[in-house]
CSV table of C-alpha atoms and ligand atoms in Angstrom, one decimal:
chain,number,residue,atom,x,y,z
T,1,UNK,CA,103.6,125.0,77.0
T,2,UNK,CA,101.7,122.6,74.8
T,3,UNK,CA,103.1,119.2,73.6
T,4,UNK,CA,105.1,120.2,70.5
T,5,UNK,CA,106.6,123.3,72.1
T,6,UNK,CA,107.6,121.3,75.1
T,7,UNK,CA,109.2,118.7,72.8
T,8,UNK,CA,111.3,121.3,71.1
T,9,UNK,CA,112.1,123.9,73.8
T,10,UNK,CA,112.0,121.9,77.0
T,11,UNK,CA,114.8,122.5,79.4
T,12,UNK,CA,118.2,122.2,77.7
T,13,UNK,CA,121.3,123.9,79.1
T,14,UNK,CA,122.7,125.4,76.0
T,15,UNK,CA,125.5,127.1,77.9
T,16,UNK,CA,126.9,123.8,79.0
T,17,UNK,CA,127.1,122.8,75.4
T,18,UNK,CA,128.9,125.9,74.0
T,19,UNK,CA,125.5,127.2,72.7
T,20,UNK,CA,125.0,124.1,70.5
T,21,UNK,CA,121.3,123.7,69.6
T,22,UNK,CA,121.3,120.0,70.3
T,23,UNK,CA,123.0,118.0,73.1
T,24,UNK,CA,126.3,116.8,71.7
T,25,UNK,CA,127.2,113.2,71.8
T,26,UNK,CA,129.5,112.8,74.8
T,27,UNK,CA,131.2,109.6,73.6
T,28,UNK,CA,133.3,109.4,76.7
T,29,UNK,CA,133.3,106.6,79.3
T,30,UNK,CA,134.6,108.7,82.2
T,31,UNK,CA,134.5,112.3,83.4
T,32,UNK,CA,137.5,113.7,85.2
T,33,UNK,CA,137.3,115.8,88.4
T,34,UNK,CA,140.3,117.6,89.8
T,35,UNK,CA,140.1,116.7,93.5
T,36,UNK,CA,139.5,113.7,95.6
T,37,UNK,CA,136.9,115.7,97.5
T,38,UNK,CA,134.9,116.4,94.4
T,39,UNK,CA,135.0,112.8,93.2
T,40,UNK,CA,133.9,111.7,96.7
T,41,UNK,CA,130.9,114.0,96.6
T,42,UNK,CA,129.8,112.9,93.1
T,43,UNK,CA,130.1,109.3,94.0
T,44,UNK,CA,128.0,109.8,97.1
T,45,UNK,CA,125.4,111.8,95.2
T,46,UNK,CA,126.2,114.9,97.3
T,47,UNK,CA,127.2,117.0,94.3
T,48,UNK,CA,125.9,117.0,90.7
T,49,UNK,CA,128.2,115.8,88.0
T,50,UNK,CA,129.1,112.8,85.8
T,51,UNK,CA,131.6,110.2,86.7
T,52,UNK,CA,131.2,107.1,84.5
T,53,UNK,CA,128.8,106.5,81.5
T,54,UNK,CA,127.4,103.3,82.8
T,55,UNK,CA,125.9,105.4,85.6
T,56,UNK,CA,125.1,108.6,83.8
T,57,UNK,CA,126.2,110.7,80.8
T,58,UNK,CA,125.4,114.2,79.7
T,59,UNK,CA,123.8,113.2,76.3
T,60,UNK,CA,121.7,110.5,78.0
T,61,UNK,CA,120.8,113.0,80.7
T,62,UNK,CA,119.4,115.4,78.1
T,63,UNK,CA,117.2,112.7,76.7
T,64,UNK,CA,116.0,111.6,80.1
T,65,UNK,CA,115.2,115.2,81.0
T,66,UNK,CA,113.1,115.7,77.9
T,67,UNK,CA,111.1,112.5,78.4
T,68,UNK,CA,110.6,113.4,82.1
T,69,UNK,CA,109.1,116.7,80.9
T,70,UNK,CA,106.8,115.1,78.4
T,71,UNK,CA,105.6,112.4,80.8
T,72,UNK,CA,105.2,114.8,83.7
T,73,UNK,CA,107.5,112.9,86.1
T,74,UNK,CA,110.2,113.9,88.5
T,75,UNK,CA,113.0,112.0,86.8
T,76,UNK,CA,113.9,109.3,84.3
T,77,UNK,CA,116.5,106.6,83.8
T,78,UNK,CA,117.2,105.7,80.2
T,79,UNK,CA,118.1,102.1,79.4
T,80,UNK,CA,119.7,100.1,76.6
T,81,UNK,CA,116.3,98.8,75.5
T,82,UNK,CA,112.6,98.7,76.4
T,83,UNK,CA,113.2,95.2,77.8
T,84,UNK,CA,116.0,96.5,80.0
T,85,UNK,CA,113.7,99.3,81.2
T,86,UNK,CA,110.9,96.8,82.2
T,87,UNK,CA,113.4,94.5,83.9
T,88,UNK,CA,115.0,97.3,85.9
T,89,UNK,CA,111.8,99.0,86.9
T,90,UNK,CA,110.3,95.8,88.2
T,91,UNK,CA,113.3,94.1,89.8
T,92,UNK,CA,114.2,97.4,91.5
T,93,UNK,CA,111.1,96.9,93.6
T,94,UNK,CA,110.6,93.2,94.0
T,95,UNK,CA,112.2,90.3,95.7
T,96,UNK,CA,111.7,86.5,95.8
T,97,UNK,CA,108.2,85.6,96.9
T,98,UNK,CA,106.6,88.7,95.4
T,99,UNK,CA,104.0,88.6,92.7
T,100,UNK,CA,103.1,90.8,89.7
T,101,UNK,CA,99.5,91.2,88.5
T,102,UNK,CA,99.8,91.8,84.8
T,103,UNK,CA,97.4,92.3,81.9
T,104,UNK,CA,97.6,89.2,79.7
T,105,UNK,CA,97.8,91.4,76.6
T,106,UNK,CA,101.3,92.7,77.2
T,107,UNK,CA,104.0,92.6,74.6
T,108,UNK,CA,105.4,89.2,73.8
T,109,UNK,CA,108.9,90.1,75.0
T,110,UNK,CA,107.5,91.1,78.4
T,111,UNK,CA,105.7,87.7,78.7
T,112,UNK,CA,109.1,86.1,78.0
T,113,UNK,CA,110.8,88.3,80.7
T,114,UNK,CA,108.1,87.5,83.2
T,115,UNK,CA,108.8,83.8,82.5
T,116,UNK,CA,112.5,84.5,83.3
T,117,UNK,CA,111.6,86.3,86.5
T,118,UNK,CA,110.3,83.0,87.9
T,119,UNK,CA,113.9,81.9,88.3
T,120,UNK,CA,114.3,84.8,90.8
T,121,UNK,CA,111.3,83.6,92.7
T,122,UNK,CA,108.9,86.3,91.3
T,123,UNK,CA,105.5,85.0,90.3
T,124,UNK,CA,103.1,86.3,87.7
T,125,UNK,CA,99.4,86.3,87.5
T,126,UNK,CA,97.8,87.3,84.2
T,127,UNK,CA,94.4,88.9,84.0
T,128,UNK,CA,92.4,88.9,80.8
T,129,UNK,CA,91.8,92.6,81.3
T,130,UNK,CA,92.9,94.9,84.2
T,131,UNK,CA,90.1,96.6,85.9
T,132,UNK,CA,89.1,97.5,89.5
T,133,UNK,CA,87.0,94.4,89.6
T,134,UNK,CA,89.7,92.0,88.4
T,135,UNK,CA,92.4,93.6,90.5
T,136,UNK,CA,90.3,93.4,93.7
T,137,UNK,CA,89.5,89.8,93.0
T,138,UNK,CA,93.2,88.7,92.4
T,139,UNK,CA,95.3,90.8,94.7
T,140,UNK,CA,96.9,89.0,97.6
T,141,UNK,CA,99.5,89.9,100.3
T,142,UNK,CA,102.4,89.0,97.9
T,143,UNK,CA,101.1,91.3,95.0
T,144,UNK,CA,103.6,94.1,94.8
T,145,UNK,CA,103.3,95.4,91.2
T,146,UNK,CA,100.3,96.0,88.9
T,147,UNK,CA,101.6,96.1,85.3
T,148,UNK,CA,99.8,96.9,82.1
T,149,UNK,CA,100.1,98.5,78.7
T,150,UNK,CA,98.0,101.5,77.7
T,151,UNK,CA,97.3,99.9,74.3
T,152,UNK,CA,97.8,96.1,74.5
T,153,UNK,CA,99.6,94.7,71.5
T,154,UNK,CA,98.3,93.1,69.3
T,155,UNK,CA,94.9,92.8,71.0
T,156,UNK,CA,94.7,96.6,71.0
T,157,UNK,CA,92.6,96.7,74.2
T,158,UNK,CA,92.8,100.0,76.0
T,159,UNK,CA,93.5,100.3,79.7
T,160,UNK,CA,91.5,102.6,81.9
T,161,UNK,CA,94.6,104.0,83.5
T,162,UNK,CA,92.9,105.9,86.2
T,163,UNK,CA,90.7,103.0,87.3
T,164,UNK,CA,93.7,100.6,87.4
T,165,UNK,CA,96.0,103.0,89.2
T,166,UNK,CA,93.3,103.8,91.8
T,167,UNK,CA,92.6,100.1,92.4
T,168,UNK,CA,96.3,99.4,92.8
T,169,UNK,CA,96.6,102.3,95.3
T,170,UNK,CA,93.6,101.0,97.4
T,171,UNK,CA,95.8,98.0,98.0
T,172,UNK,CA,99.0,100.0,98.6
T,173,UNK,CA,100.5,98.6,95.4
T,174,UNK,CA,102.6,100.4,92.8
T,175,UNK,CA,101.2,100.7,89.3
T,176,UNK,CA,103.7,100.5,86.4
T,177,UNK,CA,102.4,101.3,82.9
T,178,UNK,CA,104.1,100.6,79.5
T,179,UNK,CA,103.2,103.6,77.3
T,180,UNK,CA,105.2,102.4,74.2
T,181,UNK,CA,102.2,102.0,71.8
T,182,UNK,CA,100.2,105.0,72.9
T,183,UNK,CA,103.2,107.4,73.6
T,184,UNK,CA,103.0,110.6,75.6
T,185,UNK,CA,101.4,112.3,72.6
T,186,UNK,CA,98.1,110.4,73.3
T,187,UNK,CA,98.3,110.1,77.1
T,188,UNK,CA,100.5,110.8,80.1
T,189,UNK,CA,99.8,107.8,82.4
T,190,UNK,CA,101.4,109.6,85.4
T,191,UNK,CA,98.8,112.4,85.2
T,192,UNK,CA,96.1,109.7,85.5
T,193,UNK,CA,97.6,108.2,88.6
T,194,UNK,CA,100.1,105.7,87.4
T,195,UNK,CA,103.3,105.7,89.4
T,196,UNK,CA,106.0,104.6,87.0
T,197,UNK,CA,105.8,104.7,83.2
T,198,UNK,CA,108.2,102.8,81.0
T,199,UNK,CA,108.6,103.1,77.2
T,200,UNK,CA,110.6,101.4,74.5
T,201,UNK,CA,112.1,104.4,72.8
T,202,UNK,CA,113.0,102.0,69.9
T,203,UNK,CA,109.5,102.6,68.6
T,204,UNK,CA,107.6,105.9,68.2
T,205,UNK,CA,110.0,108.0,70.2
T,206,UNK,CA,113.0,107.2,68.0
T,207,UNK,CA,110.6,107.0,65.0
T,208,UNK,CA,112.9,105.9,62.3
T,209,UNK,CA,114.0,102.5,63.8
T,210,UNK,CA,117.6,103.6,64.0
T,211,UNK,CA,118.4,102.7,67.6
T,212,UNK,CA,117.1,100.5,70.4
T,213,UNK,CA,116.4,102.2,73.7
T,214,UNK,CA,114.1,102.3,76.7
T,215,UNK,CA,113.2,104.7,79.5
T,216,UNK,CA,111.7,104.6,82.9
T,217,UNK,CA,110.0,107.7,84.3
T,218,UNK,CA,108.8,108.1,87.9
T,219,UNK,CA,106.0,110.3,89.2
T,220,UNK,CA,107.7,110.4,92.7
T,221,UNK,CA,104.2,110.2,94.2
T,222,UNK,CA,104.1,106.6,95.4
T,223,UNK,CA,104.5,106.3,99.1
T,224,UNK,CA,106.7,103.2,99.7
T,225,UNK,CA,105.6,101.3,102.8
T,226,UNK,CA,108.8,99.7,103.9
T,227,UNK,CA,107.0,96.8,105.4
T,228,UNK,CA,105.6,95.9,102.0
T,229,UNK,CA,108.7,97.0,100.1
T,230,UNK,CA,111.6,96.3,102.5
T,231,UNK,CA,114.2,96.8,99.8
T,232,UNK,CA,113.2,100.4,99.6
T,233,UNK,CA,114.2,101.0,103.2
T,234,UNK,CA,117.7,102.4,102.7
T,235,UNK,CA,116.3,104.9,100.1
T,236,UNK,CA,113.2,106.0,102.0
T,237,UNK,CA,115.1,109.1,103.2
T,238,UNK,CA,115.3,110.3,99.6
T,239,UNK,CA,111.5,111.0,99.7
T,240,UNK,CA,110.0,111.2,96.2
T,241,UNK,CA,113.3,110.2,94.7
T,242,UNK,CA,113.5,106.9,96.6
T,243,UNK,CA,112.7,104.7,93.5
T,244,UNK,CA,115.0,106.5,91.1
T,245,UNK,CA,117.9,106.8,93.6
T,246,UNK,CA,117.7,103.0,94.3
T,247,UNK,CA,117.6,102.2,90.7
T,248,UNK,CA,120.5,104.3,89.6
T,249,UNK,CA,122.7,103.4,92.6
T,250,UNK,CA,122.0,99.7,92.5
T,251,UNK,CA,120.3,97.5,89.9
T,252,UNK,CA,120.7,99.8,86.9
T,253,UNK,CA,124.4,100.5,87.4
T,254,UNK,CA,125.1,97.0,88.5
T,255,UNK,CA,123.4,95.3,85.5
T,256,UNK,CA,125.0,97.7,83.1
T,257,UNK,CA,121.7,98.5,81.5
T,258,UNK,CA,122.8,102.0,80.3
T,259,UNK,CA,121.8,103.6,77.0
T,260,UNK,CA,124.7,104.5,74.8
T,261,UNK,CA,125.3,108.3,74.3
T,262,UNK,CA,124.9,107.9,70.5
T,263,UNK,CA,121.6,106.1,70.8
T,264,UNK,CA,120.4,108.7,73.4
T,265,UNK,CA,121.3,111.4,70.8
T,266,UNK,CA,119.3,109.5,68.0
T,267,UNK,CA,116.3,109.1,70.4
T,268,UNK,CA,116.5,112.8,71.4
T,269,UNK,CA,116.3,113.9,67.7
T,270,UNK,CA,113.5,111.4,67.1
T,271,UNK,CA,111.6,112.7,70.0
T,272,UNK,CA,111.6,116.3,68.6
T,273,UNK,CA,109.2,115.1,65.8
T,274,UNK,CA,107.1,112.7,67.9
T,275,UNK,CA,104.1,115.1,67.9
T,276,UNK,CA,103.9,115.7,64.1
T,277,UNK,CA,104.6,112.0,63.3
T,278,UNK,CA,102.0,110.7,65.7
T,279,UNK,CA,99.5,113.2,64.4
T,280,UNK,CA,99.9,112.0,60.8
T,281,UNK,CA,100.1,108.4,61.9
T,282,UNK,CA,96.9,108.6,63.9
T,283,UNK,CA,95.1,110.3,60.9
T,284,UNK,CA,96.4,107.7,58.5
T,285,UNK,CA,95.5,104.8,60.8
T,286,UNK,CA,91.9,106.0,61.3
T,287,UNK,CA,91.3,106.5,57.5
T,288,UNK,CA,92.9,103.1,56.8
T,289,UNK,CA,91.0,101.3,59.6
T,290,UNK,CA,87.7,102.8,58.4
T,291,UNK,CA,88.4,101.7,54.8
T,292,UNK,CA,89.4,98.2,55.9
T,293,UNK,CA,86.3,97.9,58.1
T,294,UNK,CA,84.2,98.1,54.9
T,295,UNK,CA,86.0,95.3,53.0
T,296,UNK,CA,84.1,92.1,52.7
T,297,UNK,CA,87.2,90.0,52.7
T,298,UNK,CA,88.0,91.1,56.2
T,299,UNK,CA,86.4,89.4,59.1
T,300,UNK,CA,87.4,91.8,61.8
T,301,UNK,CA,89.2,95.1,62.1
T,302,UNK,CA,90.5,96.1,65.5
T,303,UNK,CA,91.3,99.8,66.0
T,304,UNK,CA,90.4,101.9,69.1
T,305,UNK,CA,89.4,104.8,66.9
T,306,UNK,CA,86.5,102.9,65.3
T,307,UNK,CA,83.1,103.7,66.8
T,308,UNK,CA,82.1,100.0,67.1
T,309,UNK,CA,85.4,99.1,68.9
T,310,UNK,CA,84.8,97.8,72.5
T,311,UNK,CA,87.5,100.2,73.8
T,312,UNK,CA,86.4,103.2,71.8
T,313,UNK,CA,84.8,105.0,74.7
T,314,UNK,CA,87.7,104.8,77.1
T,315,UNK,CA,90.1,105.6,74.3
T,316,UNK,CA,88.1,108.7,73.4
T,317,UNK,CA,87.9,109.8,77.0
T,318,UNK,CA,91.5,109.2,77.8
T,319,UNK,CA,93.5,110.0,74.6
T,320,UNK,CA,94.3,113.5,73.5
T,321,UNK,CA,95.0,113.6,69.8
T,322,UNK,CA,93.9,110.3,68.2
T,323,UNK,CA,94.0,106.6,68.6
T,324,UNK,CA,97.5,105.5,67.8
T,325,UNK,CA,99.1,103.8,64.8
T,326,UNK,CA,98.3,100.1,65.4
T,327,UNK,CA,95.5,98.4,63.5
T,328,UNK,CA,94.8,94.6,63.2
T,329,UNK,CA,92.8,92.7,60.6
T,330,UNK,CA,91.5,89.1,60.7
T,331,UNK,CA,91.1,87.4,57.4
T,332,UNK,CA,89.2,84.2,58.4
T,333,UNK,CA,92.1,81.7,57.7
T,334,UNK,CA,95.8,81.6,58.1
T,335,UNK,CA,96.1,81.0,54.4
T,336,UNK,CA,94.2,84.2,53.5
T,337,UNK,CA,96.3,86.1,56.0
T,338,UNK,CA,99.5,84.8,54.4
T,339,UNK,CA,98.2,85.6,50.9
T,340,UNK,CA,97.4,89.2,51.8
T,341,UNK,CA,100.6,89.6,53.8
T,342,UNK,CA,102.7,88.3,50.9
T,343,UNK,CA,100.9,90.5,48.3
T,344,UNK,CA,101.4,93.8,50.1
T,345,UNK,CA,104.0,95.9,48.4
T,346,UNK,CA,104.4,99.0,50.4
T,347,UNK,CA,104.6,97.9,54.1
T,348,UNK,CA,107.8,96.5,55.4
T,349,UNK,CA,107.4,92.9,56.7
T,350,UNK,CA,109.1,93.3,60.1
T,351,UNK,CA,108.3,92.5,63.7
T,352,UNK,CA,108.6,96.0,65.2
T,353,UNK,CA,106.2,99.0,65.4
T,354,UNK,CA,106.5,102.7,65.3
T,355,UNK,CA,108.5,103.4,62.2
T,356,UNK,CA,108.1,106.2,59.7
T,357,UNK,CA,107.1,103.5,57.2
T,358,UNK,CA,104.1,101.2,57.5
T,359,UNK,CA,105.0,97.8,58.9
T,360,UNK,CA,103.1,94.5,58.9
T,361,UNK,CA,103.6,91.2,60.8
T,362,UNK,CA,101.8,87.9,61.3
T,363,UNK,CA,102.2,87.7,65.1
T,364,UNK,CA,101.1,84.1,65.6
T,365,UNK,CA,103.8,82.6,63.5
T,366,UNK,CA,106.6,85.0,64.5
T,367,UNK,CA,106.5,87.0,67.8
T,368,UNK,CA,104.3,84.4,69.4
T,369,UNK,CA,105.8,81.4,67.7
T,370,UNK,CA,106.9,80.0,71.1
T,371,UNK,CA,103.7,80.8,73.0
T,372,UNK,CA,101.1,78.3,73.9
T,373,UNK,CA,97.6,78.4,72.3
T,374,UNK,CA,96.2,79.6,75.6
T,375,UNK,CA,98.7,82.4,75.8
T,376,UNK,CA,98.0,83.4,72.2
T,377,UNK,CA,94.3,83.6,72.8
T,378,UNK,CA,94.5,85.7,75.9
T,379,UNK,CA,97.0,88.0,74.1
T,380,UNK,CA,94.5,88.4,71.2
T,381,UNK,CA,96.8,86.5,68.8
T,382,UNK,CA,95.0,84.5,66.1
T,383,UNK,CA,96.2,82.5,63.1
T,384,UNK,CA,94.3,84.8,60.7
T,385,UNK,CA,95.5,88.1,62.2
T,386,UNK,CA,97.8,90.6,60.6
T,387,UNK,CA,99.1,93.6,62.7
T,388,UNK,CA,99.7,96.8,60.9
T,389,UNK,CA,101.8,99.6,62.3
T,390,UNK,CA,100.7,102.5,60.2
T,391,UNK,CA,103.4,104.9,58.9
T,392,UNK,CA,103.6,108.3,57.3
T,393,UNK,CA,102.9,107.4,53.6
T,394,UNK,CA,100.0,109.0,51.7
T,395,UNK,CA,97.1,107.0,52.9
T,396,UNK,CA,95.6,106.6,49.4
T,397,UNK,CA,98.6,104.6,48.4
T,398,UNK,CA,98.2,102.3,51.4
T,399,UNK,CA,94.5,101.8,50.6
T,400,UNK,CA,95.4,100.9,47.0
T,401,UNK,CA,98.0,98.5,48.1
T,402,UNK,CA,95.6,96.7,50.6
T,403,UNK,CA,92.9,96.7,48.0
T,404,UNK,CA,95.1,94.8,45.5
T,405,UNK,CA,96.4,92.5,48.3
T,406,UNK,CA,92.8,91.6,49.4
T,407,UNK,CA,92.0,90.7,45.8
T,408,UNK,CA,94.6,87.9,45.8
T,409,UNK,CA,92.7,85.8,48.4
T,410,UNK,CA,91.7,82.5,46.8
T,411,UNK,CA,93.6,83.2,43.6
T,412,UNK,CA,96.7,81.3,44.5
T,413,UNK,CA,97.2,77.6,43.5
B,501,PLP,C1,109.0,96.8,71.7
B,501,PLP,C2,108.3,96.9,72.9
B,501,PLP,C3,109.0,96.6,74.1
B,501,PLP,C4,110.4,96.2,74.2
B,501,PLP,O1,111.3,97.2,73.7
B,501,PLP,P1,112.7,97.0,73.1
B,501,PLP,O2,113.2,98.3,72.9
B,501,PLP,O3,112.5,96.2,71.8
B,501,PLP,O4,113.5,96.2,74.0
B,501,PLP,C5,108.3,96.7,75.3
B,501,PLP,N1,107.0,97.0,75.3
B,501,PLP,C6,106.3,97.3,74.2
B,501,PLP,C7,104.8,97.6,74.2
B,501,PLP,C8,106.9,97.2,72.9
B,501,PLP,O5,106.3,97.4,71.8
């Protein structure tokens, strides 16, 4: 089955739901079982079944199964947010003394989380761009995770997933990829060799910005060397399910990082239209980026779909249906950026991405307000930069709105 058919008709056990066409919201904390023996088996993972919604829940399970299918993994664990997913995926593997090698262009919240991990004794090394060359040069015996985003945000650099995953594996290191900005519509990182993919479902998966969520999907292919990853030892007997079994039975349940059944339902519905939304978003973004690229007021347009973009070739080779919905523009000065930002009438001025509506933000003064100049530069954040998350509007209206906003430069005071 192709992408959209899989989205709509992927495994769902209608009989379990009284023939309902969608998984119902199982808004129940606990699930009763008639005998001590049955409960014992469920708690020991020796029988399928649900016991307590902090651990698993049928609605959440349906969402996890659908994402697993799309990403081509062996299983998923849905979390309360994208940040909870990143925290759980990483800390499930690491311990004090370990190091993460990360792209410097990761999401601002992820940089904040990596800062927090220092208190647990986990160190971070940032690389300007992840490649075989930079990985080979910076890996050491403590490096246990290579982490990157398919499309860095807001730098919009595109990772060569296969190259990065292969380089990680040459050193016996697990490769974790954040696919939030690209989505499985553009690329399935597991099929290119990544071991674990995480996503914030709050963005394109949900699509309408009506619920926060995150999800971790495992390929099951990474071979955990218990000398390098001693925490995996008790779970090694689970074979390909070692990572997921450890996660669900330890950190995930113990930190209470679960997704609520209602949010799982909202994300499940959002997911059904991911393909058609992304198709239109990619089309709009390309038209808008090409138009912006011809405007004299704009110093630089960054969009992987533009032929002159430094990441265009790898994006073209790696992505299936387009180049995503994120575009950035630089206007020369912070004042010009603020003028254009304020003059825009259609886009919502908010800090997130991946909505049905077009969104804009000035990252330097908001999301990166607490970052150092150095961190901002390596993340591709500049004072004169506006990030656009393109939505589903008629693109002619967006162009007209940007045209009038650009004309305001220099007119104020
Ligand atoms: C938003 C986002 C996150 C965090 O997700 P939340 O659901 O907001 O916690 C992580 N990574 C990327 C790339 C994001 O855009």
